[in-house]
Amino acid sequence: MTPWQDDDAPMPLTDQQDHVDTLLLVEDSDTQALRIRRMLEGHGFHVHRVASGEAALDTLDERLPGLVIADYHLPGMNGGQLARQLRMNAVTRTIPVLILTEGIEPGLEREGLESGADAYIPKSSDPALIVFRIRALLREHAVHAPSLLPQRVFRRARIMVIAPEPAHRRAVPELIDQLRRDGHIVTLCPDPSRLEPSLLHDPDHVPDCVVIDLACREFDGLAVCRRLDEWRQEDLLSGNVPPRILGVDDASRPDAKEFSARVFEAGTDDLVSRDVGPAALALRIRVLVRRKLLQDDVRRIEVERQAREIAVKSARAEAAAIASKASLAEALEQANRELADANRKLIETQGKLVQTAKMASLGELVAGIAHEINNPLAFILAHKDTVARGLERVISMEAACTDPDHDNRAAILNKCRDRVGSMNMGLRRIQNLVLNLRKFSRLDEGLFQLIDVPEALETVMALLTQKLGSGIVVRHRYEAPDRLYCQAALLNQVIMNIISNAADAILAAQPDDMSVRGGIAEGEIEIHTFLTHNGEGRDSYVFVITDSGPGIAPDVQERIFEPFFTTKPVGAGTGLGLAIAYSVVQAHQGSLSVGSAPQGGARFTISVPWNPGPATEDQSTTSRPLSDHAR
């Protein structure tokens, strides 16, 4: 058996739980409970009955009823105490409570209403009147939906009394005094025809309770009730809590029963006899106002809750937007970094492709030169030796001859021998030049190997003889070991590019009229090698190349290693020499930097990790003294 079903319940909970007119009946007498239940179900209500107030509170954990009907005299907790418990909880405080009792003790109704009940009706009352009161209470309960309009946390209740002047002079002053002593703001309206619908839409003046004198003859009280009920129904659609309507009638009316029904049908929330006196009337007004203010409080709480939800959603949306922007900025920054890295790698790859193409072209050129020159050169050298030996024999034979023309023939033969010797020196120079070209550009020397640094630099100088001329002096200061494990051909190209650029800078700085110096360009280039400790437990092999040229401007120094950047005239350079040199040094895990020399020229510093190679026992670490090498 569920908490909402007992022995005589013909309808299960599942058939009732979506019905808004579900009533909770708290009655300990089975006979009285059965009678009241059948009467209410006959009018279309769904009723659940429990026998005590404690049991009624237990059922609230599962479902809230639309209205509570409780007997005042209950075992344990009485009806008044149950009402107080309901009013103390924010969830149940708006549930209407109707007290039924057979008691006739003085002050019992007052006590029941002050405990928090909404209505007090004797069990012997007409069943139709009980049904009217229940429907009125349910109608009030249906209008407590929250609204988004602003609401103050606390305010004084506003009461409007609609009564003619004669009634005002006879009975209203005592009621007004009583209401004002309760802290309410009371206004009088002797002419209800002046009321406008805007009255219920003004939050600063809308009354919480309207008291209407139904017994007066100056206006139709029922018509006023109907008009106010229409206005508040419109106000109800906007989510506001409408005011309560209390009718005051004469108990001596002959058709009091029928008139009471018409009063409730007109929309009145409560009907009080004028004979009850100002104190009892004020008490009934306080009951209506209390319910109105409680519903205002629920509405205010709901507005605050919705405002907090909106604030939380806005904060979350703002945080999400900030996070999205931060994420987007981070993604954009990452994309920019990746794009810059890809662009850098593309430029490096392009430079390396140019270097590869240059080396491949140079290799093919050298192979062609070697093929075209070495064969005739070997032929000439071989025949030169034959001619030289023949001349030596002829000269020997002429020495023993006594012919008068002997001296002339001897002179001619000696001259031929001298010319053959000169030819031999020129041919050997051609042979050395081809050998140096092949040694510099051979692709198989791109592998790491042990090289002789001074010898490699001499090869570079031999290739730059024509550019250096006779006026540019190249000084060598070797303080580092002679042997270095590196890529011979690539390192030769780095040194060659830097020395070639230094020679170009020195030549470009010469005056246009070189006759003042005999037509010879003057300048100095120094190559200094030494070892240095890099602070990481390893030594670095350093090349410092300085020149006496005009130097490099600071703004140019920042871009000098960029691919395709050059200060030479159009057609004189591609801007790839130093870029390729920089990549070569990086491939050695070294560094290449540029600065100013003490004498004002350029200063290039090449630093690579020093690797003496696999065989170190035969290597000499003796430094060489300063020497001059003029070309």
XYZ file of C-alpha atoms in Angstrom:
631
model
C 0.000 0.000 0.000
C 1.459 3.393 -0.981
C 1.361 6.454 1.310
C -1.269 7.950 -1.018
C -3.559 4.899 -0.878
C -5.493 3.292 1.969
C -8.058 0.506 2.372
C -11.050 2.318 1.004
C -9.237 4.222 -1.749
C -10.749 3.207 -5.070
C -8.122 5.009 -7.166
C -4.356 4.280 -7.189
C -1.747 7.005 -6.999
C -0.718 6.707 -10.628
C -4.201 7.750 -11.715
C -4.129 10.783 -9.434
C -0.620 12.172 -9.497
C -1.177 14.444 -12.522
C -4.440 15.885 -11.081
C -4.106 19.377 -9.591
C -7.121 18.975 -7.266
C -5.526 16.353 -5.032
C -6.487 16.916 -1.394
C -4.794 15.541 1.716
C -7.356 14.690 4.396
C -6.023 14.338 7.948
C -8.773 12.675 10.049
C -8.395 10.105 12.812
C -12.065 8.998 12.739
C -12.687 6.451 10.002
C -16.413 7.271 9.919
C -15.851 11.020 9.536
C -13.067 10.440 7.016
C -15.264 8.206 4.844
C -18.123 10.713 4.900
C -15.915 13.701 4.026
C -14.056 11.752 1.382
C -17.175 10.605 -0.440
C -18.552 14.128 -0.342
C -15.371 15.604 -1.870
C -14.961 12.861 -4.477
C -18.546 13.485 -5.463
C -17.462 16.999 -6.470
C -14.511 15.772 -8.577
C -11.675 15.971 -6.044
C -9.051 13.296 -5.526
C -8.582 12.605 -1.820
C -5.862 10.843 0.152
C -6.477 10.233 3.830
C -4.085 9.786 6.731
C -4.959 9.401 10.408
C -2.437 11.728 12.082
C -0.406 14.885 11.547
C 2.851 12.942 11.717
C 1.695 10.667 8.906
C 0.677 13.714 6.893
C 4.201 15.155 7.164
C 5.672 11.828 6.045
C 3.615 11.857 2.856
C 5.006 15.277 1.877
C 8.384 13.670 1.080
C 6.738 11.920 -1.879
C 4.149 14.393 -3.160
C 2.734 17.794 -2.298
C -1.075 18.074 -2.229
C -3.025 20.998 -3.601
C -4.733 21.567 -0.238
C -4.688 20.094 3.287
C -7.938 19.451 5.163
C -7.189 18.686 8.789
C -9.275 18.003 11.879
C -8.244 20.239 14.731
C -8.405 17.479 17.336
C -5.898 14.847 16.251
C -3.945 12.319 18.247
C -0.541 13.764 18.998
C -0.029 16.789 16.729
C -3.262 18.762 16.385
C -4.398 20.620 13.298
C -2.984 23.955 14.430
C 0.447 22.472 15.060
C 0.368 20.794 11.641
C -0.392 24.163 10.033
C 2.526 25.761 11.840
C 4.843 23.026 10.597
C 3.725 23.591 7.036
C 4.256 27.341 7.349
C 7.781 26.907 8.691
C 8.957 25.152 5.495
C 9.644 27.210 2.365
C 8.374 24.441 0.094
C 5.077 23.815 1.908
C 4.278 27.252 3.274
C 2.030 28.106 0.290
C -0.133 24.985 0.600
C -3.624 26.063 1.752
C -4.766 24.573 5.057
C -8.476 24.177 5.925
C -9.336 23.313 9.549
C -12.493 21.224 10.239
C -13.649 20.658 13.802
C -16.707 19.868 15.943
C -15.320 21.798 18.906
C -17.251 24.767 20.297
C -14.620 26.002 22.771
C -14.288 29.816 22.929
C -11.400 31.201 20.886
C -10.842 27.911 19.022
C -11.318 29.471 15.603
C -8.987 32.338 16.488
C -6.313 29.933 17.639
C -6.638 27.824 14.493
C -6.348 30.805 12.180
C -3.410 32.308 14.082
C -1.554 29.017 13.829
C -1.301 29.403 10.071
C -4.507 27.864 8.764
C -6.251 29.578 5.865
C -9.848 28.752 6.822
C -11.766 27.344 9.783
C -15.094 25.571 9.105
C -17.244 23.449 11.433
C -17.873 19.918 10.245
C -21.597 20.572 10.530
C -21.447 23.311 7.871
C -23.302 22.890 4.606
C -21.233 20.662 2.234
C -21.718 23.135 -0.622
C -20.146 25.908 1.463
C -17.191 23.662 2.249
C -16.724 22.928 -1.457
C -16.879 26.641 -2.298
C -14.198 27.411 0.278
C -11.991 24.604 -1.025
C -12.270 25.817 -4.613
C -11.467 29.371 -3.528
C -8.366 28.169 -1.696
C -7.240 26.068 -4.669
C -7.716 29.077 -6.936
C -5.392 31.061 -4.698
C -2.821 28.265 -4.669
C -2.696 28.173 -8.457
C -1.496 31.777 -8.759
C 1.758 31.564 -6.815
C 3.912 30.919 -9.920
C 7.103 33.008 -9.840
C 7.553 36.112 -11.948
C 10.610 37.928 -13.281
C 9.387 41.350 -12.007
C 11.581 42.944 -9.314
C 10.357 42.623 -5.739
C 11.574 44.110 -2.479
C 12.549 41.741 0.267
C 10.329 43.443 2.879
C 7.539 45.973 2.632
C 4.451 46.979 4.554
C 1.194 45.442 3.419
C -1.263 47.716 1.597
C -4.988 47.443 2.346
C -7.739 49.106 0.300
C -11.183 49.489 1.883
C -14.030 50.071 -0.579
C -16.948 51.454 1.451
C -19.326 54.471 1.198
C -18.995 57.445 3.442
C -21.898 56.470 5.764
C -20.334 53.097 6.383
C -17.056 54.858 6.891
C -18.578 57.016 9.588
C -20.215 54.099 11.389
C -17.805 51.125 11.424
C -14.740 51.607 9.274
C -12.647 53.830 11.609
C -12.174 51.087 14.169
C -11.098 48.636 11.430
C -8.642 51.138 9.974
C -7.143 51.850 13.378
C -6.722 48.140 14.009
C -5.035 47.564 10.590
C -2.720 50.512 11.040
C -1.721 49.262 14.474
C -0.694 46.060 12.669
C 1.647 48.161 10.510
C -0.397 48.128 7.302
C -0.876 51.033 4.886
C -4.610 51.633 4.525
C -6.380 53.605 1.793
C -10.075 54.370 1.455
C -12.065 54.228 -1.765
C -15.664 55.431 -1.296
C -16.397 55.389 -5.044
C -15.322 52.156 -6.810
C -16.209 53.606 -10.210
C -12.960 55.567 -10.082
C -10.874 52.390 -9.996
C -8.813 51.696 -13.102
C -7.135 48.430 -14.296
C -3.778 50.184 -13.972
C -4.252 49.895 -10.214
C -3.099 46.274 -10.325
C -0.080 47.069 -12.535
C 1.490 49.714 -10.278
C 3.951 47.833 -8.021
C 4.202 50.797 -5.630
C 0.459 51.172 -5.036
C -1.220 47.853 -5.838
C -3.065 46.645 -2.702
C -2.405 43.269 -1.149
C -6.007 42.971 0.029
C -9.194 44.709 -1.050
C -12.027 44.878 1.521
C -15.461 45.460 -0.058
C -18.630 46.392 1.792
C -21.244 44.155 0.144
C -24.158 45.359 2.306
C -24.114 48.982 1.176
C -26.637 50.396 -1.305
C -24.403 53.048 -2.911
C -22.825 50.554 -5.344
C -23.141 46.929 -6.410
C -20.570 45.045 -4.340
C -20.807 41.855 -6.416
C -20.157 43.821 -9.625
C -17.074 45.367 -8.024
C -15.875 41.902 -7.025
C -16.346 40.603 -10.568
C -14.505 43.567 -12.069
C -11.574 43.222 -9.676
C -11.419 39.479 -10.347
C -11.263 40.105 -14.117
C -8.431 42.575 -13.645
C -6.436 40.248 -11.475
C -6.944 37.381 -13.892
C -5.229 39.519 -16.531
C -2.528 40.342 -14.020
C -2.229 36.637 -13.214
C -1.281 35.863 -16.824
C 1.787 38.081 -16.491
C 3.018 35.981 -13.552
C 2.281 38.476 -10.779
C 0.672 37.600 -7.442
C -2.814 39.190 -7.523
C -4.405 40.884 -4.492
C -6.902 39.166 -2.219
C -10.579 40.148 -2.101
C -12.500 40.095 1.178
C -16.270 40.701 1.278
C -18.065 42.069 4.325
C -21.817 41.347 4.435
C -24.761 41.681 6.793
C -25.548 38.423 8.605
C -29.248 39.389 8.853
C -29.747 39.047 5.114
C -32.659 36.647 4.479
C -30.982 34.980 1.488
C -27.598 34.756 3.180
C -26.875 31.224 1.919
C -27.597 31.934 -1.743
C -25.861 35.314 -1.544
C -22.717 33.708 -0.097
C -22.530 31.366 -3.074
C -22.835 34.308 -5.490
C -20.120 36.151 -3.585
C -17.601 33.324 -4.008
C -18.618 32.832 -7.628
C -17.842 36.525 -8.223
C -14.218 35.875 -7.270
C -14.221 36.830 -3.602
C -11.597 34.977 -1.565
C -13.338 35.247 1.799
C -16.668 36.413 3.228
C -17.032 37.837 6.713
C -20.098 39.033 8.595
C -20.096 42.646 9.660
C -21.244 41.561 13.110
C -17.903 39.827 13.990
C -16.410 43.147 15.074
C -13.285 45.040 13.970
C -10.812 42.758 15.806
C -12.076 39.549 14.192
C -12.347 41.283 10.818
C -8.744 42.488 11.118
C -7.704 38.942 11.928
C -9.344 37.618 8.754
C -7.625 40.338 6.739
C -4.278 39.419 8.300
C -4.824 35.819 7.180
C -5.335 36.864 3.561
C -2.453 39.328 3.646
C -0.141 36.741 5.175
C -0.810 34.354 2.310
C -0.307 37.132 -0.217
C 3.001 38.178 1.297
C 4.176 34.577 1.543
C 3.499 34.137 -2.153
C 5.354 37.386 -2.837
C 8.256 35.979 -0.847
C 8.223 32.770 -2.896
C 8.128 34.845 -6.058
C 11.070 36.956 -4.864
C 13.093 33.846 -4.037
C 12.362 32.407 -7.452
C 13.378 35.674 -9.130
C 16.647 35.664 -7.210
C 17.232 32.032 -8.139
C 16.635 32.750 -11.796
C 18.876 35.820 -11.589
C 21.621 33.685 -10.050
C 21.190 31.088 -12.776
C 21.397 33.785 -15.437
C 24.486 35.245 -13.762
C 26.100 31.817 -13.555
C 25.266 31.073 -17.189
C 26.582 34.476 -18.241
C 29.754 33.953 -16.227
C 30.227 30.511 -17.724
C 29.562 31.839 -21.212
C 31.992 34.702 -20.644
C 34.596 32.308 -19.246
C 34.034 29.990 -22.189
C 34.369 32.946 -24.585
C 37.584 34.067 -22.875
C 38.894 30.510 -22.929
C 37.871 30.228 -26.576
C 39.633 33.492 -27.409
C 42.712 32.411 -25.452
C 42.621 29.049 -27.164
C 42.163 30.741 -30.535
C 45.020 33.153 -29.822
C 47.208 30.276 -28.683
C 46.281 28.257 -31.764
C 46.982 31.280 -33.989
C 50.318 31.850 -32.290
C 51.168 28.180 -32.676
C 50.161 28.324 -36.342
C 52.335 31.403 -36.838
C 55.259 29.643 -35.192
C 54.744 26.582 -37.344
C 54.429 28.759 -40.452
C 57.589 30.671 -39.581
C 59.406 27.420 -38.886
C 58.176 25.949 -42.167
C 59.218 29.118 -44.008
C 62.650 29.004 -42.383
C 63.061 25.353 -43.277
C 61.916 26.116 -46.816
C 64.512 28.862 -47.179
C 67.180 26.613 -45.675
C 66.185 23.795 -48.001
C 66.232 26.172 -50.956
C 69.715 27.338 -49.974
C 70.878 23.774 -49.576
C 69.413 22.881 -52.969
C 71.287 25.795 -54.509
C 74.448 24.658 -52.729
C 73.911 21.100 -53.922
C 73.327 22.288 -57.466
C 76.411 24.466 -57.307
C 78.531 21.645 -55.976
C 77.128 19.232 -58.546
C 77.801 21.719 -61.353
C 81.260 22.412 -60.019
C 81.956 18.687 -59.820
C 80.869 18.185 -63.394
C 82.927 21.199 -64.463
C 86.011 19.961 -62.647
C 85.537 16.465 -64.059
C 85.355 17.943 -67.572
C 88.388 20.152 -66.954
C 90.306 17.214 -65.522
C 89.391 15.107 -68.512
C 90.188 17.822 -71.060
C 93.349 19.153 -69.415
C 94.897 16.193 -67.637
C 95.201 14.020 -70.761
C 97.010 16.586 -72.986
C 98.926 17.780 -69.945
C 100.190 14.262 -69.263
C 101.043 13.898 -72.967
C 102.990 17.183 -72.974
C 104.771 16.337 -69.703
C 105.766 12.937 -71.021
C 107.130 14.354 -74.303
C 108.743 17.251 -72.449
C 110.838 14.781 -70.508
C 111.794 13.013 -73.738
C 112.803 16.325 -75.330
C 114.757 17.267 -72.211
C 116.674 14.015 -72.215
C 117.379 14.361 -75.957
C 118.702 17.860 -75.445
C 120.985 16.688 -72.681
C 122.514 14.060 -74.950
C 122.931 16.523 -77.813
C 124.592 19.026 -75.487
C 126.952 16.312 -74.253
C 127.843 15.428 -77.825
C 128.422 19.076 -78.735
C 130.775 19.493 -75.863
C 133.248 17.046 -77.473
C 132.895 18.510 -80.966
C 135.669 20.761 -82.457
C 133.506 22.242 -85.169
C 133.978 26.020 -85.594
C 130.172 26.494 -85.205
C 130.230 24.573 -81.946
C 129.778 27.605 -79.766
C 126.732 28.802 -81.651
C 125.047 25.415 -81.561
C 125.850 25.047 -77.852
C 124.241 28.381 -77.073
C 121.125 27.453 -78.977
C 120.911 24.083 -77.221
C 121.357 25.647 -73.802
C 118.608 28.143 -74.579
C 116.294 25.288 -75.619
C 117.051 23.500 -72.379
C 116.205 26.622 -70.366
C 112.919 27.028 -72.245
C 112.046 23.384 -71.594
C 112.670 24.030 -67.880
C 110.350 27.055 -67.953
C 107.710 24.996 -69.721
C 108.015 22.369 -66.985
C 107.347 24.987 -64.274
C 104.248 26.285 -66.109
C 102.931 22.805 -66.725
C 103.403 21.900 -63.057
C 101.463 25.000 -62.052
C 98.592 23.965 -64.326
C 98.688 20.497 -62.811
C 98.595 21.886 -59.252
C 95.717 24.210 -60.126
C 93.542 21.353 -61.445
C 94.499 19.249 -58.420
C 93.427 22.027 -56.033
C 90.105 22.444 -57.819
C 89.372 18.748 -57.568
C 90.525 18.654 -53.957
C 88.241 21.599 -53.040
C 85.071 20.480 -54.759
C 85.077 16.702 -54.614
C 81.677 15.518 -53.308
C 83.104 12.517 -51.508
C 84.986 14.907 -49.263
C 81.628 16.103 -47.855
C 81.936 13.338 -45.254
C 83.546 14.053 -41.914
C 87.234 13.305 -42.056
C 90.506 14.398 -40.538
C 91.977 17.392 -42.337
C 95.043 19.524 -42.073
C 93.763 23.017 -41.413
C 96.806 24.981 -42.636
C 96.963 22.884 -45.790
C 93.230 23.396 -46.425
C 93.615 27.150 -45.980
C 96.574 27.191 -48.366
C 94.321 25.513 -50.927
C 91.760 28.295 -50.418
C 94.448 30.929 -50.858
C 95.628 29.274 -54.073
C 92.116 29.477 -55.499
C 91.763 33.152 -54.498
C 95.155 34.243 -55.866
C 93.644 36.132 -58.784
C 91.187 38.062 -56.587
C 93.681 38.882 -53.841
C 96.216 40.237 -56.298
C 99.548 41.544 -55.072
C 98.375 44.261 -52.713
C 96.144 42.346 -50.267
C 98.189 40.657 -47.579
C 96.813 37.566 -45.866
C 98.311 36.951 -42.429
C 98.063 33.567 -40.701
C 98.176 33.114 -36.952
C 97.651 29.429 -36.161
C 97.335 28.822 -32.395
C 95.023 25.820 -32.674
C 96.061 22.236 -33.501
C 96.674 21.525 -37.162
C 94.246 18.599 -37.283
C 90.459 18.967 -37.220
C 87.775 16.351 -37.809
C 85.182 18.035 -40.051
C 83.742 18.239 -43.555
C 86.711 19.388 -45.613
C 84.994 20.663 -48.762
C 82.191 22.503 -46.882
C 84.558 24.091 -44.363
C 86.813 25.210 -47.243
C 83.803 26.873 -48.843
C 82.890 28.747 -45.624
C 86.418 30.161 -45.269
C 86.597 30.877 -48.990
C 83.274 32.800 -49.015
C 84.309 34.975 -46.071
C 87.792 35.733 -47.463
C 86.334 36.390 -50.919
C 83.804 38.851 -49.444
C 86.608 40.529 -47.453
C 88.653 40.968 -50.622
C 85.609 42.395 -52.433
C 85.019 44.854 -49.566
C 88.686 45.971 -49.617
C 88.630 46.431 -53.389
C 85.304 48.318 -53.265
C 86.756 50.741 -50.700
C 89.722 51.702 -52.920
C 89.610 55.189 -54.513
C 88.540 55.482 -58.103
C 91.900 56.987 -59.090
C 94.340 54.235 -58.032
C 97.319 55.945 -59.641
C 98.205 57.467 -56.295
C 99.121 53.974 -55.129
C 100.636 52.666 -58.299
C 97.373 51.010 -59.371
C 97.707 48.361 -56.643
C 94.902 47.826 -54.117
C 96.160 47.728 -50.534
C 94.556 45.815 -47.657
C 95.051 43.173 -45.015
C 93.203 39.990 -44.038
C 94.109 37.972 -40.943
C 93.166 34.345 -40.211
C 93.501 33.446 -36.548
C 92.799 29.962 -35.152
C 92.717 28.932 -31.488
C 90.981 26.628 -29.036
C 88.551 27.890 -26.418
C 86.631 26.241 -23.573
C 82.855 26.561 -24.007
C 81.921 25.967 -20.362
C 80.180 22.634 -21.045
C 83.208 20.452 -20.661
C 84.131 20.642 -24.374
C 86.581 22.723 -26.425
C 85.724 24.687 -29.527
C 87.881 25.207 -32.590
C 87.669 28.911 -33.485
C 88.470 30.698 -36.744
C 88.597 34.508 -36.582
C 88.840 36.271 -39.946
C 89.316 40.045 -39.895
C 89.895 42.514 -42.708
C 90.863 46.143 -43.108
C 87.825 46.995 -45.223
C 85.082 49.512 -44.415
C 83.272 47.110 -42.089
C 79.588 46.173 -41.917
C 76.859 48.524 -40.634
C 74.927 47.315 -37.515
C 71.582 47.202 -39.357
C 73.182 45.094 -42.087
C 74.763 42.746 -39.528
C 71.282 41.697 -38.428
C 70.393 40.485 -41.930
C 73.720 39.463 -43.398
C 73.058 35.730 -42.961
C 69.567 35.873 -44.494
C 69.245 34.016 -47.791
C 69.263 36.242 -50.875
C 70.340 39.313 -48.881
C 73.358 41.042 -50.425
C 74.988 44.467 -50.454
C 76.762 43.857 -53.745
C 75.567 45.477 -56.981
C 72.993 43.731 -59.131
C 74.619 40.820 -60.966
C 77.628 40.734 -58.630
C 76.209 38.365 -56.021
C 73.268 36.087 -55.232
C 73.105 36.600 -51.457
C 73.534 32.868 -50.804
C 77.226 32.654 -49.910
C 76.986 33.629 -46.221
C 73.575 31.937 -45.833
C 75.094 28.654 -47.018
C 78.142 29.270 -44.821
C 75.838 29.776 -41.823
C 74.007 26.499 -42.559
C 77.337 24.664 -42.939
C 78.531 25.881 -39.542
C 75.196 24.907 -37.982
C 75.582 21.437 -39.531
C 78.817 21.226 -37.520
C 76.784 22.243 -34.403
C 78.787 25.443 -34.290
C 78.167 29.171 -34.552
C 78.959 31.933 -37.026
C 78.837 35.588 -35.986
C 79.886 38.927 -37.386
C 81.149 42.072 -35.734
C 83.579 44.928 -36.121
C 87.346 44.533 -36.076
C 89.472 46.822 -33.869
C 90.839 48.626 -36.938
C 87.311 49.222 -38.223
C 86.889 46.383 -40.669
C 84.683 43.286 -40.445
C 85.314 40.459 -38.045
C 83.822 36.967 -38.665
C 84.045 34.342 -35.927
C 83.520 30.651 -36.735
C 83.305 28.287 -33.768
C 82.806 24.522 -34.106
C 83.197 21.740 -31.547
C 86.776 20.528 -31.616
C 87.057 16.891 -32.569
C 90.634 15.748 -33.023
C 89.381 12.653 -34.845
C 89.828 8.949 -34.149
C 93.653 9.087 -34.272
C 95.154 11.641 -31.888
C 98.527 10.154 -31.014
C 100.256 11.361 -34.212
C 98.663 14.790 -34.270
C 100.668 17.805 -33.424
C 99.192 20.487 -31.216
C 102.062 22.845 -31.730
C 100.978 26.352 -32.627
C 102.436 28.063 -35.645
C 103.938 31.554 -35.456
C 102.494 34.557 -37.243
C 103.315 34.570 -40.959
C 102.513 36.621 -44.051
C 100.983 35.211 -47.209
C 100.806 37.725 -50.034
C 98.988 37.046 -53.285
